[in-house]
Amino acid sequence: MGHTAQKQHTVTGHHALNEWRHNVDKLNKAQNADAERVQKVTRNAVEIRRIESRSERIKQFQVTIRQGASIKNDKGVVHSNHQMAANLERSEEVDFAVKAES
C-alpha cells in the first residue's frame, strides 16, 4: 500500500512539474507579447515626436514667412518665401531619410 502511495506521489510530482512548465511557457509568451507592445509604443512615440517637431518647424517657417511678408520690399518677401519653401522641402527630405534608416 505504501508503494502505491509512493507511485501516486511521483505522478502528482510529475503533473505539478508539467503544470509549472506550462505556466512558465504562458508567462514567457505573455512577456514576449508585452515586449512587442513596448516596442510598438516606443516606435509610435518616436513617430509622434518626429511629427511634433516637424509641425513645430512648419509653425516656425510660417511665422518667418509672415514676418517676411511684412517687409515692404517685394524682393525681400519673394526671397523669404522661397527660402522658407526650400527649408521646408529640405526638412521633408531629412524626414524621409530618417524613415528610410529606421
PDB file of N, CA and C in Angstrom:
ATOM      1  N   MET A   1       0.843  -1.201   0.000  1.00  0.00           N
ATOM      2  CA  MET A   1       0.000   0.000   0.000  1.00  0.00           C
ATOM      3  C   MET A   1       0.880   1.253   0.000  1.00  0.00           C
ATOM      4  N   GLY A   2       1.905   1.214   0.807  1.00  0.00           N
ATOM      5  CA  GLY A   2       2.855   2.326   0.872  1.00  0.00           C
ATOM      6  C   GLY A   2       3.484   2.566  -0.479  1.00  0.00           C
ATOM      7  N   HIS A   3       3.736   1.480  -1.216  1.00  0.00           N
ATOM      8  CA  HIS A   3       4.364   1.564  -2.529  1.00  0.00           C
ATOM      9  C   HIS A   3       3.461   2.324  -3.507  1.00  0.00           C
ATOM     10  N   THR A   4       2.167   2.016  -3.479  1.00  0.00           N
ATOM     11  CA  THR A   4       1.193   2.673  -4.353  1.00  0.00           C
ATOM     12  C   THR A   4       1.160   4.169  -4.046  1.00  0.00           C
ATOM     13  N   ALA A   5       1.164   4.478  -2.759  1.00  0.00           N
ATOM     14  CA  ALA A   5       1.140   5.881  -2.341  1.00  0.00           C
ATOM     15  C   ALA A   5       2.373   6.598  -2.896  1.00  0.00           C
ATOM     16  N   GLN A   6       3.503   5.910  -2.849  1.00  0.00           N
ATOM     17  CA  GLN A   6       4.754   6.478  -3.363  1.00  0.00           C
ATOM     18  C   GLN A   6       4.617   6.773  -4.860  1.00  0.00           C
ATOM     19  N   LYS A   7       4.040   5.793  -5.587  1.00  0.00           N
ATOM     20  CA  LYS A   7       3.861   5.940  -7.033  1.00  0.00           C
ATOM     21  C   LYS A   7       2.921   7.125  -7.317  1.00  0.00           C
ATOM     22  N   GLN A   8       1.837   7.166  -6.560  1.00  0.00           N
ATOM     23  CA  GLN A   8       0.857   8.248  -6.700  1.00  0.00           C
ATOM     24  C   GLN A   8       1.556   9.597  -6.515  1.00  0.00           C
ATOM     25  N   HIS A   9       2.410   9.644  -5.519  1.00  0.00           N
ATOM     26  CA  HIS A   9       3.143  10.876  -5.206  1.00  0.00           C
ATOM     27  C   HIS A   9       4.006  11.302  -6.406  1.00  0.00           C
ATOM     28  N   THR A  10       4.668  10.338  -7.027  1.00  0.00           N
ATOM     29  CA  THR A  10       5.532  10.615  -8.180  1.00  0.00           C
ATOM     30  C   THR A  10       4.710  11.188  -9.329  1.00  0.00           C
ATOM     31  N   VAL A  11       3.557  10.579  -9.583  1.00  0.00           N
ATOM     32  CA  VAL A  11       2.686  11.055 -10.661  1.00  0.00           C
ATOM     33  C   VAL A  11       2.264  12.491 -10.368  1.00  0.00           C
ATOM     34  N   THR A  12       1.887  12.754  -9.126  1.00  0.00           N
ATOM     35  CA  THR A  12       1.467  14.102  -8.728  1.00  0.00           C
ATOM     36  C   THR A  12       2.619  15.079  -8.949  1.00  0.00           C
ATOM     37  N   GLY A  13       3.819  14.647  -8.547  1.00  0.00           N
ATOM     38  CA  GLY A  13       5.007  15.490  -8.722  1.00  0.00           C
ATOM     39  C   GLY A  13       5.243  15.790 -10.194  1.00  0.00           C
ATOM     40  N   HIS A  14       5.086  14.765 -11.015  1.00  0.00           N
ATOM     41  CA  HIS A  14       5.286  14.895 -12.456  1.00  0.00           C
ATOM     42  C   HIS A  14       4.248  15.859 -13.036  1.00  0.00           C
ATOM     43  N   HIS A  15       3.004  15.686 -12.568  1.00  0.00           N
ATOM     44  CA  HIS A  15       1.903  16.548 -13.023  1.00  0.00           C
ATOM     45  C   HIS A  15       2.185  18.006 -12.639  1.00  0.00           C
ATOM     46  N   ALA A  16       2.643  18.184 -11.414  1.00  0.00           N
ATOM     47  CA  ALA A  16       2.948  19.530 -10.922  1.00  0.00           C
ATOM     48  C   ALA A  16       4.056  20.160 -11.763  1.00  0.00           C
ATOM     49  N   LEU A  17       5.048  19.345 -12.104  1.00  0.00           N
ATOM     50  CA  LEU A  17       6.167  19.826 -12.915  1.00  0.00           C
ATOM     51  C   LEU A  17       5.670  20.263 -14.295  1.00  0.00           C
ATOM     52  N   ASN A  18       4.804  19.433 -14.886  1.00  0.00           N
ATOM     53  CA  ASN A  18       4.237  19.773 -16.194  1.00  0.00           C
ATOM     54  C   ASN A  18       3.437  21.070 -16.123  1.00  0.00           C
ATOM     55  N   GLU A  19       2.643  21.181 -15.061  1.00  0.00           N
ATOM     56  CA  GLU A  19       1.825  22.377 -14.881  1.00  0.00           C
ATOM     57  C   GLU A  19       2.732  23.601 -14.731  1.00  0.00           C
ATOM     58  N   TRP A  20       3.806  23.421 -13.969  1.00  0.00           N
ATOM     59  CA  TRP A  20       4.771  24.506 -13.753  1.00  0.00           C
ATOM     60  C   TRP A  20       5.390  24.926 -15.089  1.00  0.00           C
ATOM     61  N   ARG A  21       5.793  23.917 -15.886  1.00  0.00           N
ATOM     62  CA  ARG A  21       6.386  24.199 -17.207  1.00  0.00           C
ATOM     63  C   ARG A  21       5.391  24.951 -18.088  1.00  0.00           C
ATOM     64  N   HIS A  22       4.137  24.492 -18.032  1.00  0.00           N
ATOM     65  CA  HIS A  22       3.072  25.113 -18.826  1.00  0.00           C
ATOM     66  C   HIS A  22       2.908  26.584 -18.420  1.00  0.00           C
ATOM     67  N   ASN A  23       2.911  26.820 -17.098  1.00  0.00           N
ATOM     68  CA  ASN A  23       2.760  28.188 -16.588  1.00  0.00           C
ATOM     69  C   ASN A  23       3.947  29.063 -16.980  1.00  0.00           C
ATOM     70  N   VAL A  24       5.145  28.488 -16.909  1.00  0.00           N
ATOM     71  CA  VAL A  24       6.348  29.226 -17.307  1.00  0.00           C
ATOM     72  C   VAL A  24       6.238  29.596 -18.784  1.00  0.00           C
ATOM     73  N   ASP A  25       5.772  28.652 -19.584  1.00  0.00           N
ATOM     74  CA  ASP A  25       5.592  28.871 -21.019  1.00  0.00           C
ATOM     75  C   ASP A  25       4.607  30.019 -21.271  1.00  0.00           C
ATOM     76  N   LYS A  26       3.482  29.966 -20.544  1.00  0.00           N
ATOM     77  CA  LYS A  26       2.458  31.011 -20.676  1.00  0.00           C
ATOM     78  C   LYS A  26       3.042  32.371 -20.302  1.00  0.00           C
ATOM     79  N   LEU A  27       3.810  32.379 -19.215  1.00  0.00           N
ATOM     80  CA  LEU A  27       4.424  33.613 -18.727  1.00  0.00           C
ATOM     81  C   LEU A  27       5.399  34.174 -19.769  1.00  0.00           C
ATOM     82  N   ASN A  28       6.215  33.284 -20.341  1.00  0.00           N
ATOM     83  CA  ASN A  28       7.175  33.701 -21.373  1.00  0.00           C
ATOM     84  C   ASN A  28       6.460  34.312 -22.573  1.00  0.00           C
ATOM     85  N   LYS A  29       5.367  33.657 -22.998  1.00  0.00           N
ATOM     86  CA  LYS A  29       4.596  34.166 -24.134  1.00  0.00           C
ATOM     87  C   LYS A  29       4.042  35.550 -23.815  1.00  0.00           C
ATOM     88  N   ALA A  30       3.524  35.705 -22.605  1.00  0.00           N
ATOM     89  CA  ALA A  30       2.966  36.993 -22.185  1.00  0.00           C
ATOM     90  C   ALA A  30       4.053  38.065 -22.169  1.00  0.00           C
ATOM     91  N   GLN A  31       5.233  37.698 -21.662  1.00  0.00           N
ATOM     92  CA  GLN A  31       6.345  38.653 -21.610  1.00  0.00           C
ATOM     93  C   GLN A  31       6.765  39.067 -23.014  1.00  0.00           C
ATOM     94  N   ASN A  32       6.821  38.107 -23.924  1.00  0.00           N
ATOM     95  CA  ASN A  32       7.184  38.410 -25.310  1.00  0.00           C
ATOM     96  C   ASN A  32       6.167  39.356 -25.941  1.00  0.00           C
ATOM     97  N   ALA A  33       4.890  39.084 -25.681  1.00  0.00           N
ATOM     98  CA  ALA A  33       3.827  39.939 -26.212  1.00  0.00           C
ATOM     99  C   ALA A  33       3.983  41.349 -25.652  1.00  0.00           C
ATOM    100  N   ASP A  34       4.287  41.441 -24.344  1.00  0.00           N
ATOM    101  CA  ASP A  34       4.491  42.743 -23.710  1.00  0.00           C
ATOM    102  C   ASP A  34       5.672  43.465 -24.338  1.00  0.00           C
ATOM    103  N   ALA A  35       6.753  42.739 -24.562  1.00  0.00           N
ATOM    104  CA  ALA A  35       7.954  43.338 -25.155  1.00  0.00           C
ATOM    105  C   ALA A  35       7.629  43.907 -26.534  1.00  0.00           C
ATOM    106  N   GLU A  36       6.851  43.146 -27.313  1.00  0.00           N
ATOM    107  CA  GLU A  36       6.450  43.615 -28.646  1.00  0.00           C
ATOM    108  C   GLU A  36       5.604  44.876 -28.533  1.00  0.00           C
ATOM    109  N   ARG A  37       4.687  44.864 -27.555  1.00  0.00           N
ATOM    110  CA  ARG A  37       3.820  46.020 -27.342  1.00  0.00           C
ATOM    111  C   ARG A  37       4.656  47.246 -26.985  1.00  0.00           C
ATOM    112  N   VAL A  38       5.629  47.036 -26.095  1.00  0.00           N
ATOM    113  CA  VAL A  38       6.507  48.135 -25.675  1.00  0.00           C
ATOM    114  C   VAL A  38       7.258  48.686 -26.883  1.00  0.00           C
ATOM    115  N   GLN A  39       7.764  47.780 -27.725  1.00  0.00           N
ATOM    116  CA  GLN A  39       8.482  48.204 -28.938  1.00  0.00           C
ATOM    117  C   GLN A  39       7.580  49.053 -29.829  1.00  0.00           C
ATOM    118  N   LYS A  40       6.345  48.582 -29.996  1.00  0.00           N
ATOM    119  CA  LYS A  40       5.390  49.286 -30.848  1.00  0.00           C
ATOM    120  C   LYS A  40       5.125  50.686 -30.302  1.00  0.00           C
ATOM    121  N   VAL A  41       4.882  50.756 -28.984  1.00  0.00           N
ATOM    122  CA  VAL A  41       4.600  52.041 -28.337  1.00  0.00           C
ATOM    123  C   VAL A  41       5.801  52.966 -28.480  1.00  0.00           C
ATOM    124  N   THR A  42       7.003  52.402 -28.291  1.00  0.00           N
ATOM    125  CA  THR A  42       8.227  53.205 -28.415  1.00  0.00           C
ATOM    126  C   THR A  42       8.346  53.746 -29.829  1.00  0.00           C
ATOM    127  N   ARG A  43       8.108  52.875 -30.809  1.00  0.00           N
ATOM    128  CA  ARG A  43       8.169  53.310 -32.207  1.00  0.00           C
ATOM    129  C   ARG A  43       7.158  54.420 -32.454  1.00  0.00           C
ATOM    130  N   ASN A  44       5.938  54.248 -31.914  1.00  0.00           N
ATOM    131  CA  ASN A  44       4.899  55.268 -32.067  1.00  0.00           C
ATOM    132  C   ASN A  44       5.328  56.576 -31.424  1.00  0.00           C
ATOM    133  N   ALA A  45       5.929  56.470 -30.229  1.00  0.00           N
ATOM    134  CA  ALA A  45       6.367  57.667 -29.513  1.00  0.00           C
ATOM    135  C   ALA A  45       7.407  58.418 -30.340  1.00  0.00           C
ATOM    136  N   VAL A  46       8.321  57.666 -30.942  1.00  0.00           N
ATOM    137  CA  VAL A  46       9.356  58.275 -31.791  1.00  0.00           C
ATOM    138  C   VAL A  46       8.685  58.971 -32.971  1.00  0.00           C
ATOM    139  N   GLU A  47       7.727  58.283 -33.567  1.00  0.00           N
ATOM    140  CA  GLU A  47       6.998  58.825 -34.720  1.00  0.00           C
ATOM    141  C   GLU A  47       6.262  60.106 -34.322  1.00  0.00           C
ATOM    142  N   ILE A  48       5.599  60.072 -33.158  1.00  0.00           N
ATOM    143  CA  ILE A  48       4.848  61.240 -32.671  1.00  0.00           C
ATOM    144  C   ILE A  48       5.797  62.414 -32.463  1.00  0.00           C
ATOM    145  N   ARG A  49       6.948  62.126 -31.823  1.00  0.00           N
ATOM    146  CA  ARG A  49       7.931  63.184 -31.578  1.00  0.00           C
ATOM    147  C   ARG A  49       8.400  63.783 -32.902  1.00  0.00           C
ATOM    148  N   ARG A  50       8.617  62.913 -33.897  1.00  0.00           N
ATOM    149  CA  ARG A  50       9.084  63.364 -35.208  1.00  0.00           C
ATOM    150  C   ARG A  50       8.038  64.285 -35.838  1.00  0.00           C
ATOM    151  N   ILE A  51       6.775  63.872 -35.753  1.00  0.00           N
ATOM    152  CA  ILE A  51       5.682  64.666 -36.330  1.00  0.00           C
ATOM    153  C   ILE A  51       5.558  65.995 -35.593  1.00  0.00           C
ATOM    154  N   GLU A  52       5.641  65.940 -34.249  1.00  0.00           N
ATOM    155  CA  GLU A  52       5.535  67.164 -33.450  1.00  0.00           C
ATOM    156  C   GLU A  52       6.650  68.134 -33.816  1.00  0.00           C
ATOM    157  N   SER A  53       7.868  67.615 -33.923  1.00  0.00           N
ATOM    158  CA  SER A  53       8.994  68.503 -34.223  1.00  0.00           C
ATOM    159  C   SER A  53       8.837  69.069 -35.629  1.00  0.00           C
ATOM    160  N   ARG A  54       8.280  68.264 -36.528  1.00  0.00           N
ATOM    161  CA  ARG A  54       8.047  68.722 -37.897  1.00  0.00           C
ATOM    162  C   ARG A  54       6.998  69.826 -37.902  1.00  0.00           C
ATOM    163  N   SER A  55       5.924  69.642 -37.141  1.00  0.00           N
ATOM    164  CA  SER A  55       4.875  70.666 -37.122  1.00  0.00           C
ATOM    165  C   SER A  55       5.396  71.926 -36.422  1.00  0.00           C
ATOM    166  N   GLU A  56       6.307  71.755 -35.453  1.00  0.00           N
ATOM    167  CA  GLU A  56       6.956  72.913 -34.825  1.00  0.00           C
ATOM    168  C   GLU A  56       7.744  73.687 -35.873  1.00  0.00           C
ATOM    169  N   ARG A  57       8.511  72.954 -36.689  1.00  0.00           N
ATOM    170  CA  ARG A  57       9.322  73.597 -37.741  1.00  0.00           C
ATOM    171  C   ARG A  57       8.415  74.332 -38.726  1.00  0.00           C
ATOM    172  N   ILE A  58       7.312  73.680 -39.086  1.00  0.00           N
ATOM    173  CA  ILE A  58       6.374  74.299 -40.035  1.00  0.00           C
ATOM    174  C   ILE A  58       5.828  75.597 -39.443  1.00  0.00           C
ATOM    175  N   LYS A  59       5.448  75.542 -38.143  1.00  0.00           N
ATOM    176  CA  LYS A  59       4.942  76.748 -37.467  1.00  0.00           C
ATOM    177  C   LYS A  59       5.988  77.847 -37.522  1.00  0.00           C
ATOM    178  N   GLN A  60       7.222  77.451 -37.240  1.00  0.00           N
ATOM    179  CA  GLN A  60       8.341  78.393 -37.239  1.00  0.00           C
ATOM    180  C   GLN A  60       8.492  79.029 -38.623  1.00  0.00           C
ATOM    181  N   PHE A  61       8.403  78.186 -39.660  1.00  0.00           N
ATOM    182  CA  PHE A  61       8.523  78.679 -41.035  1.00  0.00           C
ATOM    183  C   PHE A  61       7.383  79.648 -41.342  1.00  0.00           C
ATOM    184  N   GLN A  62       6.169  79.288 -40.897  1.00  0.00           N
ATOM    185  CA  GLN A  62       5.007  80.138 -41.159  1.00  0.00           C
ATOM    186  C   GLN A  62       5.189  81.510 -40.517  1.00  0.00           C
ATOM    187  N   VAL A  63       5.684  81.506 -39.286  1.00  0.00           N
ATOM    188  CA  VAL A  63       5.931  82.763 -38.574  1.00  0.00           C
ATOM    189  C   VAL A  63       6.942  83.591 -39.359  1.00  0.00           C
ATOM    190  N   THR A  64       8.018  82.919 -39.779  1.00  0.00           N
ATOM    191  CA  THR A  64       9.074  83.619 -40.526  1.00  0.00           C
ATOM    192  C   THR A  64       8.533  84.151 -41.844  1.00  0.00           C
ATOM    193  N   ILE A  65       7.683  83.364 -42.498  1.00  0.00           N
ATOM    194  CA  ILE A  65       7.086  83.796 -43.771  1.00  0.00           C
ATOM    195  C   ILE A  65       6.240  85.045 -43.529  1.00  0.00           C
ATOM    196  N   ARG A  66       5.445  85.026 -42.449  1.00  0.00           N
ATOM    197  CA  ARG A  66       4.608  86.187 -42.121  1.00  0.00           C
ATOM    198  C   ARG A  66       5.481  87.411 -41.867  1.00  0.00           C
ATOM    199  N   GLN A  67       6.553  87.192 -41.116  1.00  0.00           N
ATOM    200  CA  GLN A  67       7.474  88.297 -40.826  1.00  0.00           C
ATOM    201  C   GLN A  67       8.085  88.799 -42.125  1.00  0.00           C
ATOM    202  N   GLY A  68       8.438  87.843 -43.002  1.00  0.00           N
ATOM    203  CA  GLY A  68       8.998  88.205 -44.307  1.00  0.00           C
ATOM    204  C   GLY A  68       7.998  88.995 -45.125  1.00  0.00           C
ATOM    205  N   ALA A  69       6.725  88.604 -45.035  1.00  0.00           N
ATOM    206  CA  ALA A  69       5.672  89.252 -45.813  1.00  0.00           C
ATOM    207  C   ALA A  69       5.445  90.681 -45.330  1.00  0.00           C
ATOM    208  N   SER A  70       5.790  90.937 -44.063  1.00  0.00           N
ATOM    209  CA  SER A  70       5.585  92.282 -43.530  1.00  0.00           C
ATOM    210  C   SER A  70       6.671  93.253 -44.009  1.00  0.00           C
ATOM    211  N   ILE A  71       7.722  92.697 -44.640  1.00  0.00           N
ATOM    212  CA  ILE A  71       8.767  93.556 -45.206  1.00  0.00           C
ATOM    213  C   ILE A  71       8.181  94.244 -46.439  1.00  0.00           C
ATOM    214  N   LYS A  72       8.372  95.537 -46.550  1.00  0.00           N
ATOM    215  CA  LYS A  72       7.769  96.291 -47.667  1.00  0.00           C
ATOM    216  C   LYS A  72       8.411  95.906 -49.005  1.00  0.00           C
ATOM    217  N   ASN A  73       9.682  95.584 -48.974  1.00  0.00           N
ATOM    218  CA  ASN A  73      10.414  95.265 -50.197  1.00  0.00           C
ATOM    219  C   ASN A  73       9.898  93.944 -50.787  1.00  0.00           C
ATOM    220  N   ASP A  74       9.361  93.996 -52.004  1.00  0.00           N
ATOM    221  CA  ASP A  74       8.812  92.809 -52.665  1.00  0.00           C
ATOM    222  C   ASP A  74       9.861  91.722 -52.834  1.00  0.00           C
ATOM    223  N   LYS A  75      11.055  92.112 -53.250  1.00  0.00           N
ATOM    224  CA  LYS A  75      12.114  91.128 -53.471  1.00  0.00           C
ATOM    225  C   LYS A  75      12.403  90.381 -52.176  1.00  0.00           C
ATOM    226  N   GLY A  76      12.388  91.103 -51.072  1.00  0.00           N
ATOM    227  CA  GLY A  76      12.623  90.502 -49.751  1.00  0.00           C
ATOM    228  C   GLY A  76      11.573  89.451 -49.449  1.00  0.00           C
ATOM    229  N   VAL A  77      10.325  89.777 -49.744  1.00  0.00           N
ATOM    230  CA  VAL A  77       9.210  88.860 -49.492  1.00  0.00           C
ATOM    231  C   VAL A  77       9.387  87.601 -50.325  1.00  0.00           C
ATOM    232  N   VAL A  78       9.641  87.781 -51.612  1.00  0.00           N
ATOM    233  CA  VAL A  78       9.811  86.646 -52.517  1.00  0.00           C
ATOM    234  C   VAL A  78      10.951  85.767 -52.025  1.00  0.00           C
ATOM    235  N   HIS A  79      12.061  86.408 -51.695  1.00  0.00           N
ATOM    236  CA  HIS A  79      13.234  85.661 -51.222  1.00  0.00           C
ATOM    237  C   HIS A  79      12.869  84.889 -49.954  1.00  0.00           C
ATOM    238  N   SER A  80      12.205  85.578 -49.035  1.00  0.00           N
ATOM    239  CA  SER A  80      11.841  84.979 -47.752  1.00  0.00           C
ATOM    240  C   SER A  80      10.955  83.749 -47.966  1.00  0.00           C
ATOM    241  N   ASN A  81       9.927  83.890 -48.791  1.00  0.00           N
ATOM    242  CA  ASN A  81       9.006  82.779 -49.036  1.00  0.00           C
ATOM    243  C   ASN A  81       9.698  81.611 -49.723  1.00  0.00           C
ATOM    244  N   HIS A  82      10.513  81.928 -50.725  1.00  0.00           N
ATOM    245  CA  HIS A  82      11.238  80.864 -51.424  1.00  0.00           C
ATOM    246  C   HIS A  82      12.187  80.155 -50.473  1.00  0.00           C
ATOM    247  N   GLN A  83      12.846  80.955 -49.638  1.00  0.00           N
ATOM    248  CA  GLN A  83      13.797  80.397 -48.667  1.00  0.00           C
ATOM    249  C   GLN A  83      13.072  79.429 -47.734  1.00  0.00           C
ATOM    250  N   MET A  84      11.907  79.844 -47.246  1.00  0.00           N
ATOM    251  CA  MET A  84      11.139  79.010 -46.319  1.00  0.00           C
ATOM    252  C   MET A  84      10.684  77.731 -47.014  1.00  0.00           C
ATOM    253  N   ALA A  85      10.216  77.873 -48.250  1.00  0.00           N
ATOM    254  CA  ALA A  85       9.763  76.703 -49.009  1.00  0.00           C
ATOM    255  C   ALA A  85      10.922  75.730 -49.187  1.00  0.00           C
ATOM    256  N   ALA A  86      12.101  76.276 -49.502  1.00  0.00           N
ATOM    257  CA  ALA A  86      13.285  75.430 -49.693  1.00  0.00           C
ATOM    258  C   ALA A  86      13.646  74.727 -48.387  1.00  0.00           C
ATOM    259  N   ASN A  87      13.581  75.468 -47.281  1.00  0.00           N
ATOM    260  CA  ASN A  87      13.890  74.878 -45.968  1.00  0.00           C
ATOM    261  C   ASN A  87      12.913  73.766 -45.619  1.00  0.00           C
ATOM    262  N   LEU A  88      11.646  74.020 -45.898  1.00  0.00           N
ATOM    263  CA  LEU A  88      10.603  73.041 -45.593  1.00  0.00           C
ATOM    264  C   LEU A  88      10.837  71.774 -46.408  1.00  0.00           C
ATOM    265  N   GLU A  89      11.145  71.957 -47.694  1.00  0.00           N
ATOM    266  CA  GLU A  89      11.426  70.822 -48.569  1.00  0.00           C
ATOM    267  C   GLU A  89      12.608  70.023 -48.036  1.00  0.00           C
ATOM    268  N   ARG A  90      13.656  70.737 -47.631  1.00  0.00           N
ATOM    269  CA  ARG A  90      14.853  70.087 -47.110  1.00  0.00           C
ATOM    270  C   ARG A  90      14.501  69.285 -45.854  1.00  0.00           C
ATOM    271  N   SER A  91      13.669  69.852 -44.992  1.00  0.00           N
ATOM    272  CA  SER A  91      13.302  69.155 -43.753  1.00  0.00           C
ATOM    273  C   SER A  91      12.491  67.900 -44.062  1.00  0.00           C
ATOM    274  N   GLU A  92      11.684  67.944 -45.125  1.00  0.00           N
ATOM    275  CA  GLU A  92      10.922  66.760 -45.529  1.00  0.00           C
ATOM    276  C   GLU A  92      11.868  65.673 -46.010  1.00  0.00           C
ATOM    277  N   GLU A  93      12.887  66.077 -46.764  1.00  0.00           N
ATOM    278  CA  GLU A  93      13.879  65.113 -47.239  1.00  0.00           C
ATOM    279  C   GLU A  93      14.576  64.455 -46.057  1.00  0.00           C
ATOM    280  N   VAL A  94      14.887  65.255 -45.053  1.00  0.00           N
ATOM    281  CA  VAL A  94      15.531  64.719 -43.841  1.00  0.00           C
ATOM    282  C   VAL A  94      14.604  63.693 -43.206  1.00  0.00           C
ATOM    283  N   ASP A  95      13.311  64.025 -43.087  1.00  0.00           N
ATOM    284  CA  ASP A  95      12.332  63.098 -42.508  1.00  0.00           C
ATOM    285  C   ASP A  95      12.315  61.778 -43.259  1.00  0.00           C
ATOM    286  N   PHE A  96      12.310  61.848 -44.598  1.00  0.00           N
ATOM    287  CA  PHE A  96      12.284  60.624 -45.393  1.00  0.00           C
ATOM    288  C   PHE A  96      13.557  59.827 -45.174  1.00  0.00           C
ATOM    289  N   ALA A  97      14.681  60.525 -45.082  1.00  0.00           N
ATOM    290  CA  ALA A  97      15.963  59.845 -44.856  1.00  0.00           C
ATOM    291  C   ALA A  97      15.935  59.126 -43.516  1.00  0.00           C
ATOM    292  N   VAL A  98      15.406  59.794 -42.503  1.00  0.00           N
ATOM    293  CA  VAL A  98      15.312  59.191 -41.161  1.00  0.00           C
ATOM    294  C   VAL A  98      14.415  57.962 -41.215  1.00  0.00           C
ATOM    295  N   LYS A  99      13.274  58.092 -41.907  1.00  0.00           N
ATOM    296  CA  LYS A  99      12.336  56.964 -42.025  1.00  0.00           C
ATOM    297  C   LYS A  99      12.995  55.783 -42.730  1.00  0.00           C
ATOM    298  N   ALA A 100      13.751  56.077 -43.773  1.00  0.00           N
ATOM    299  CA  ALA A 100      14.389  55.013 -44.551  1.00  0.00           C
ATOM    300  C   ALA A 100      15.407  54.263 -43.698  1.00  0.00           C
ATOM    301  N   GLU A 101      16.067  54.994 -42.797  1.00  0.00           N
ATOM    302  CA  GLU A 101      17.076  54.368 -41.938  1.00  0.00           C
ATOM    303  C   GLU A 101      16.432  53.477 -40.883  1.00  0.00           C
ATOM    304  N   SER A 102      15.302  53.932 -40.332  1.00  0.00           N
ATOM    305  CA  SER A 102      14.683  53.185 -39.211  1.00  0.00           C
ATOM    306  C   SER A 102      13.937  51.960 -39.695  1.00  0.00           C
TER     307      SER A 102
END
